[in-house]
Amino acid sequence: MPIKDISIAVLPGDGIGPEVMGSALQVLERVGQRIQRRFVHQVHPAGAQHYVDTGDSLPKSTLAACRAADAILFGAMGLPHVRGKDGTEIIPQLDIRFALDLYAGVRPVRTWPGLPVPLSDPRATKIDLVLIRENTEGLFYARGRGVVEADAVYDTQKISRAGTNRIVDFALNLARERVQKGKPGKVTNVDKANVFASMAFWRQIFEERARRFPDIKTENAYVDAMALNLVLKPWQYDVLVTENMFGDILSDLIASLVGGMGMAPSGDIGDEHGLFQPAHGTAPDIAGQGIANPTAMILSVAMMLDWLSVRQDDAALAIGARLIEDAVQSAFAVHIVRPREFGGKSGTADITRAVLEQL
Ligand code: ATP
């Protein structure tokens, strides 16, 4: 039976987004040749610069293309000087998350042989954890809904039973899958249940759902203590689950544990759609210089292939994901390249070339 083409909607966006997307598309094409699958990608406009040019940050046609594609690859969007009337940045990725109900923000981080780690404890060379961020509620639900009074502004957090059930189940199922790969199978719930009624409700639901997964170890942590422990002993964690805002903050923190934002891929996943993007933003401070580390974007392609492999029941796609991870690992392990975040001199093109050679 002929294998159908796999359609990918590509949204490069702003800043370093198009630079790292260029790397990702080269890797996708090469891996397609290796596994004999054809990825047909189409580039669509969206972002802060598009807003400046046209007054629209996310054209309807782009959103429709995202809905129609098998998967979405996303660079980064937003520019610090481009803001809406309420003073907030133009960030269409949040609109996409809500429109396509991409409720699970999946942010894995791991260390790579050959690259130094910022923490000196030898156990820090073995960090391998995934943060699951609830993407559609929490404090971000207040975006565009803030109540503005003359001397005070109110942003209200939403935690719903249905929204919490599904994200907690996502984390527990992921921990179960990770056990098959030799990981501990532990979920740490991160909240602030000692202060907020919404968070006490979140914790109650976490504990209810956890009882359905007796094979998975679970524990609770307050977000402030978690910030401390993620720096003191990150090797103790496997899967973390948390609400939107805490997840936003902690995902930058965990990226730093493995060397920086350029190493942290992510997926925004719903029941119908999946969008894959580096965990970093547009990095305006380094944009246009050819020095962005494309690894996070390249590893996001691997995450996309893993997700597509399950959805399309096609083992070859998971093999493609492993080929990409192995190529990244080899490129770093033999010191062919070292990103600037690690004190090296390799730019975007050097790292891309090294990964393609290993592929
Ligand atoms: P956002 O809020 O949109 O996620 P941010 O404010 O967290 O973005 P980033 O754009 O992620 O900011 O940049 C944070 C820092 O990390 C900057 O110093 C930036 O240069 C650096 N950085 C981000 N991505 C990369 C990359 N791919 N390679 C090298 N450095 C990066």
PDB file of N, CA and C and ligand atoms in Angstrom, residues 16 20 77 89 91 93 248 252 261-262 279-286 291-294 296 341, ligand 1:
ATOM      1  N   ILE A  16      14.645  34.786  16.000  1.00  0.00           N
ATOM      2  CA  ILE A  16      15.426  33.612  15.568  1.00  0.00           C
ATOM      3  C   ILE A  16      14.526  32.482  15.067  1.00  0.00           C
ATOM      4  N   VAL A  20      16.079  29.122  13.143  1.00  0.00           N
ATOM      5  CA  VAL A  20      16.115  27.731  13.632  1.00  0.00           C
ATOM      6  C   VAL A  20      15.172  26.840  12.829  1.00  0.00           C
ATOM      7  N   MET A  77       7.470  33.443  18.244  1.00  0.00           N
ATOM      8  CA  MET A  77       6.772  34.681  17.854  1.00  0.00           C
ATOM      9  C   MET A  77       6.764  35.687  18.985  1.00  0.00           C
ATOM     10  N   GLU A  89       2.398  41.954  24.873  1.00  0.00           N
ATOM     11  CA  GLU A  89       3.022  41.625  23.581  1.00  0.00           C
ATOM     12  C   GLU A  89       2.052  40.876  22.665  1.00  0.00           C
ATOM     13  N   ILE A  91       1.342  37.807  20.924  1.00  0.00           N
ATOM     14  CA  ILE A  91       1.840  36.429  21.022  1.00  0.00           C
ATOM     15  C   ILE A  91       0.787  35.463  20.477  1.00  0.00           C
ATOM     16  N   GLN A  93       0.996  32.538  19.455  1.00  0.00           N
ATOM     17  CA  GLN A  93       1.052  31.131  19.869  1.00  0.00           C
ATOM     18  C   GLN A  93       0.030  30.838  20.955  1.00  0.00           C
ATOM     19  N   ASP A 248       5.089  27.975  32.874  1.00  0.00           N
ATOM     20  CA  ASP A 248       5.807  28.942  32.040  1.00  0.00           C
ATOM     21  C   ASP A 248       7.146  29.283  32.696  1.00  0.00           C
ATOM     22  N   ASP A 252      11.567  27.602  31.846  1.00  0.00           N
ATOM     23  CA  ASP A 252      12.840  28.300  31.606  1.00  0.00           C
ATOM     24  C   ASP A 252      13.891  27.815  32.606  1.00  0.00           C
ATOM     25  N   MET A 261      18.256  27.776  26.784  1.00  0.00           N
ATOM     26  CA  MET A 261      16.998  27.647  26.044  1.00  0.00           C
ATOM     27  C   MET A 261      17.197  26.933  24.706  1.00  0.00           C
ATOM     28  N   GLY A 262      18.363  27.038  24.154  1.00  0.00           N
ATOM     29  CA  GLY A 262      18.612  26.420  22.847  1.00  0.00           C
ATOM     30  C   GLY A 262      18.624  24.902  22.885  1.00  0.00           C
ATOM     31  N   ALA A 279      11.325  25.562  23.222  1.00  0.00           N
ATOM     32  CA  ALA A 279      10.740  26.202  24.409  1.00  0.00           C
ATOM     33  C   ALA A 279      11.135  27.674  24.495  1.00  0.00           C
ATOM     34  N   HIS A 280      12.131  28.063  23.692  1.00  0.00           N
ATOM     35  CA  HIS A 280      12.581  29.461  23.785  1.00  0.00           C
ATOM     36  C   HIS A 280      11.701  30.416  22.999  1.00  0.00           C
ATOM     37  N   GLY A 281      11.939  31.709  23.211  1.00  0.00           N
ATOM     38  CA  GLY A 281      11.227  32.741  22.475  1.00  0.00           C
ATOM     39  C   GLY A 281      12.023  33.198  21.267  1.00  0.00           C
ATOM     40  N   THR A 282      11.801  34.442  20.855  1.00  0.00           N
ATOM     41  CA  THR A 282      12.392  34.939  19.612  1.00  0.00           C
ATOM     42  C   THR A 282      13.823  35.436  19.788  1.00  0.00           C
ATOM     43  N   ALA A 283      14.298  35.511  21.036  1.00  0.00           N
ATOM     44  CA  ALA A 283      15.684  35.920  21.343  1.00  0.00           C
ATOM     45  C   ALA A 283      16.133  37.120  20.518  1.00  0.00           C
ATOM     46  N   PRO A 284      15.464  38.264  20.608  1.00  0.00           N
ATOM     47  CA  PRO A 284      15.826  39.415  19.767  1.00  0.00           C
ATOM     48  C   PRO A 284      17.278  39.849  19.960  1.00  0.00           C
ATOM     49  N   ASP A 285      17.843  39.539  21.147  1.00  0.00           N
ATOM     50  CA  ASP A 285      19.233  39.955  21.402  1.00  0.00           C
ATOM     51  C   ASP A 285      20.238  39.271  20.490  1.00  0.00           C
ATOM     52  N   ILE A 286      19.897  38.098  19.950  1.00  0.00           N
ATOM     53  CA  ILE A 286      20.859  37.399  19.080  1.00  0.00           C
ATOM     54  C   ILE A 286      20.322  37.178  17.667  1.00  0.00           C
ATOM     55  N   ILE A 291      23.799  32.938  15.171  1.00  0.00           N
ATOM     56  CA  ILE A 291      24.441  32.263  16.316  1.00  0.00           C
ATOM     57  C   ILE A 291      23.444  31.510  17.202  1.00  0.00           C
ATOM     58  N   ALA A 292      22.153  31.536  16.831  1.00  0.00           N
ATOM     59  CA  ALA A 292      21.161  30.806  17.650  1.00  0.00           C
ATOM     60  C   ALA A 292      21.449  29.310  17.600  1.00  0.00           C
ATOM     61  N   ASN A 293      21.249  28.659  18.704  1.00  0.00           N
ATOM     62  CA  ASN A 293      21.408  27.206  18.769  1.00  0.00           C
ATOM     63  C   ASN A 293      20.117  26.561  18.242  1.00  0.00           C
ATOM     64  N   PRO A 294      20.185  25.809  17.137  1.00  0.00           N
ATOM     65  CA  PRO A 294      18.949  25.232  16.571  1.00  0.00           C
ATOM     66  C   PRO A 294      18.540  23.903  17.209  1.00  0.00           C
ATOM     67  N   ALA A 296      17.127  22.945  20.005  1.00  0.00           N
ATOM     68  CA  ALA A 296      15.774  22.832  20.577  1.00  0.00           C
ATOM     69  C   ALA A 296      14.749  22.636  19.461  1.00  0.00           C
ATOM     70  N   GLU A 341      26.093  28.880  23.884  1.00  0.00           N
ATOM     71  CA  GLU A 341      25.585  28.850  25.262  1.00  0.00           C
ATOM     72  C   GLU A 341      26.520  28.055  26.176  1.00  0.00           C
TER      73      GLU A 341
HETATM   74  P1  ATP B   1       9.309  34.082  25.557  1.00  0.00           P
HETATM   75  O1  ATP B   1       8.724  34.794  26.720  1.00  0.00           O
HETATM   76  O2  ATP B   1       8.783  34.490  24.235  1.00  0.00           O
HETATM   77  O3  ATP B   1       9.373  32.589  25.737  1.00  0.00           O
HETATM   78  P2  ATP B   1      11.788  34.827  26.697  1.00  0.00           P
HETATM   79  O4  ATP B   1      11.552  36.197  27.177  1.00  0.00           O
HETATM   80  O5  ATP B   1      11.748  33.681  27.676  1.00  0.00           O
HETATM   81  O6  ATP B   1      10.831  34.506  25.475  1.00  0.00           O
HETATM   82  P3  ATP B   1      13.904  34.049  24.940  1.00  0.00           P
HETATM   83  O7  ATP B   1      13.622  34.643  23.612  1.00  0.00           O
HETATM   84  O8  ATP B   1      13.635  32.604  25.086  1.00  0.00           O
HETATM   85  O9  ATP B   1      13.182  34.905  26.035  1.00  0.00           O
HETATM   86  O10 ATP B   1      15.423  34.350  25.311  1.00  0.00           O
HETATM   87  C1  ATP B   1      15.921  34.194  26.636  1.00  0.00           C
HETATM   88  C2  ATP B   1      17.453  34.152  26.576  1.00  0.00           C
HETATM   89  O11 ATP B   1      17.852  32.904  26.010  1.00  0.00           O
HETATM   90  C3  ATP B   1      18.053  35.230  25.692  1.00  0.00           C
HETATM   91  O12 ATP B   1      19.273  35.682  26.251  1.00  0.00           O
HETATM   92  C4  ATP B   1      18.309  34.531  24.381  1.00  0.00           C
HETATM   93  O13 ATP B   1      19.375  35.049  23.631  1.00  0.00           O
HETATM   94  C5  ATP B   1      18.631  33.115  24.846  1.00  0.00           C
HETATM   95  N1  ATP B   1      18.207  32.148  23.836  1.00  0.00           N
HETATM   96  C6  ATP B   1      16.935  31.807  23.545  1.00  0.00           C
HETATM   97  N2  ATP B   1      16.913  30.905  22.559  1.00  0.00           N
HETATM   98  C7  ATP B   1      18.193  30.663  22.206  1.00  0.00           C
HETATM   99  C8  ATP B   1      18.826  29.818  21.227  1.00  0.00           C
HETATM  100  N3  ATP B   1      18.101  29.030  20.424  1.00  0.00           N
HETATM  101  N4  ATP B   1      20.157  29.829  21.159  1.00  0.00           N
HETATM  102  C9  ATP B   1      20.896  30.601  21.968  1.00  0.00           C
HETATM  103  N5  ATP B   1      20.375  31.417  22.917  1.00  0.00           N
HETATM  104  C10 ATP B   1      19.032  31.445  23.028  1.00  0.00           C
END
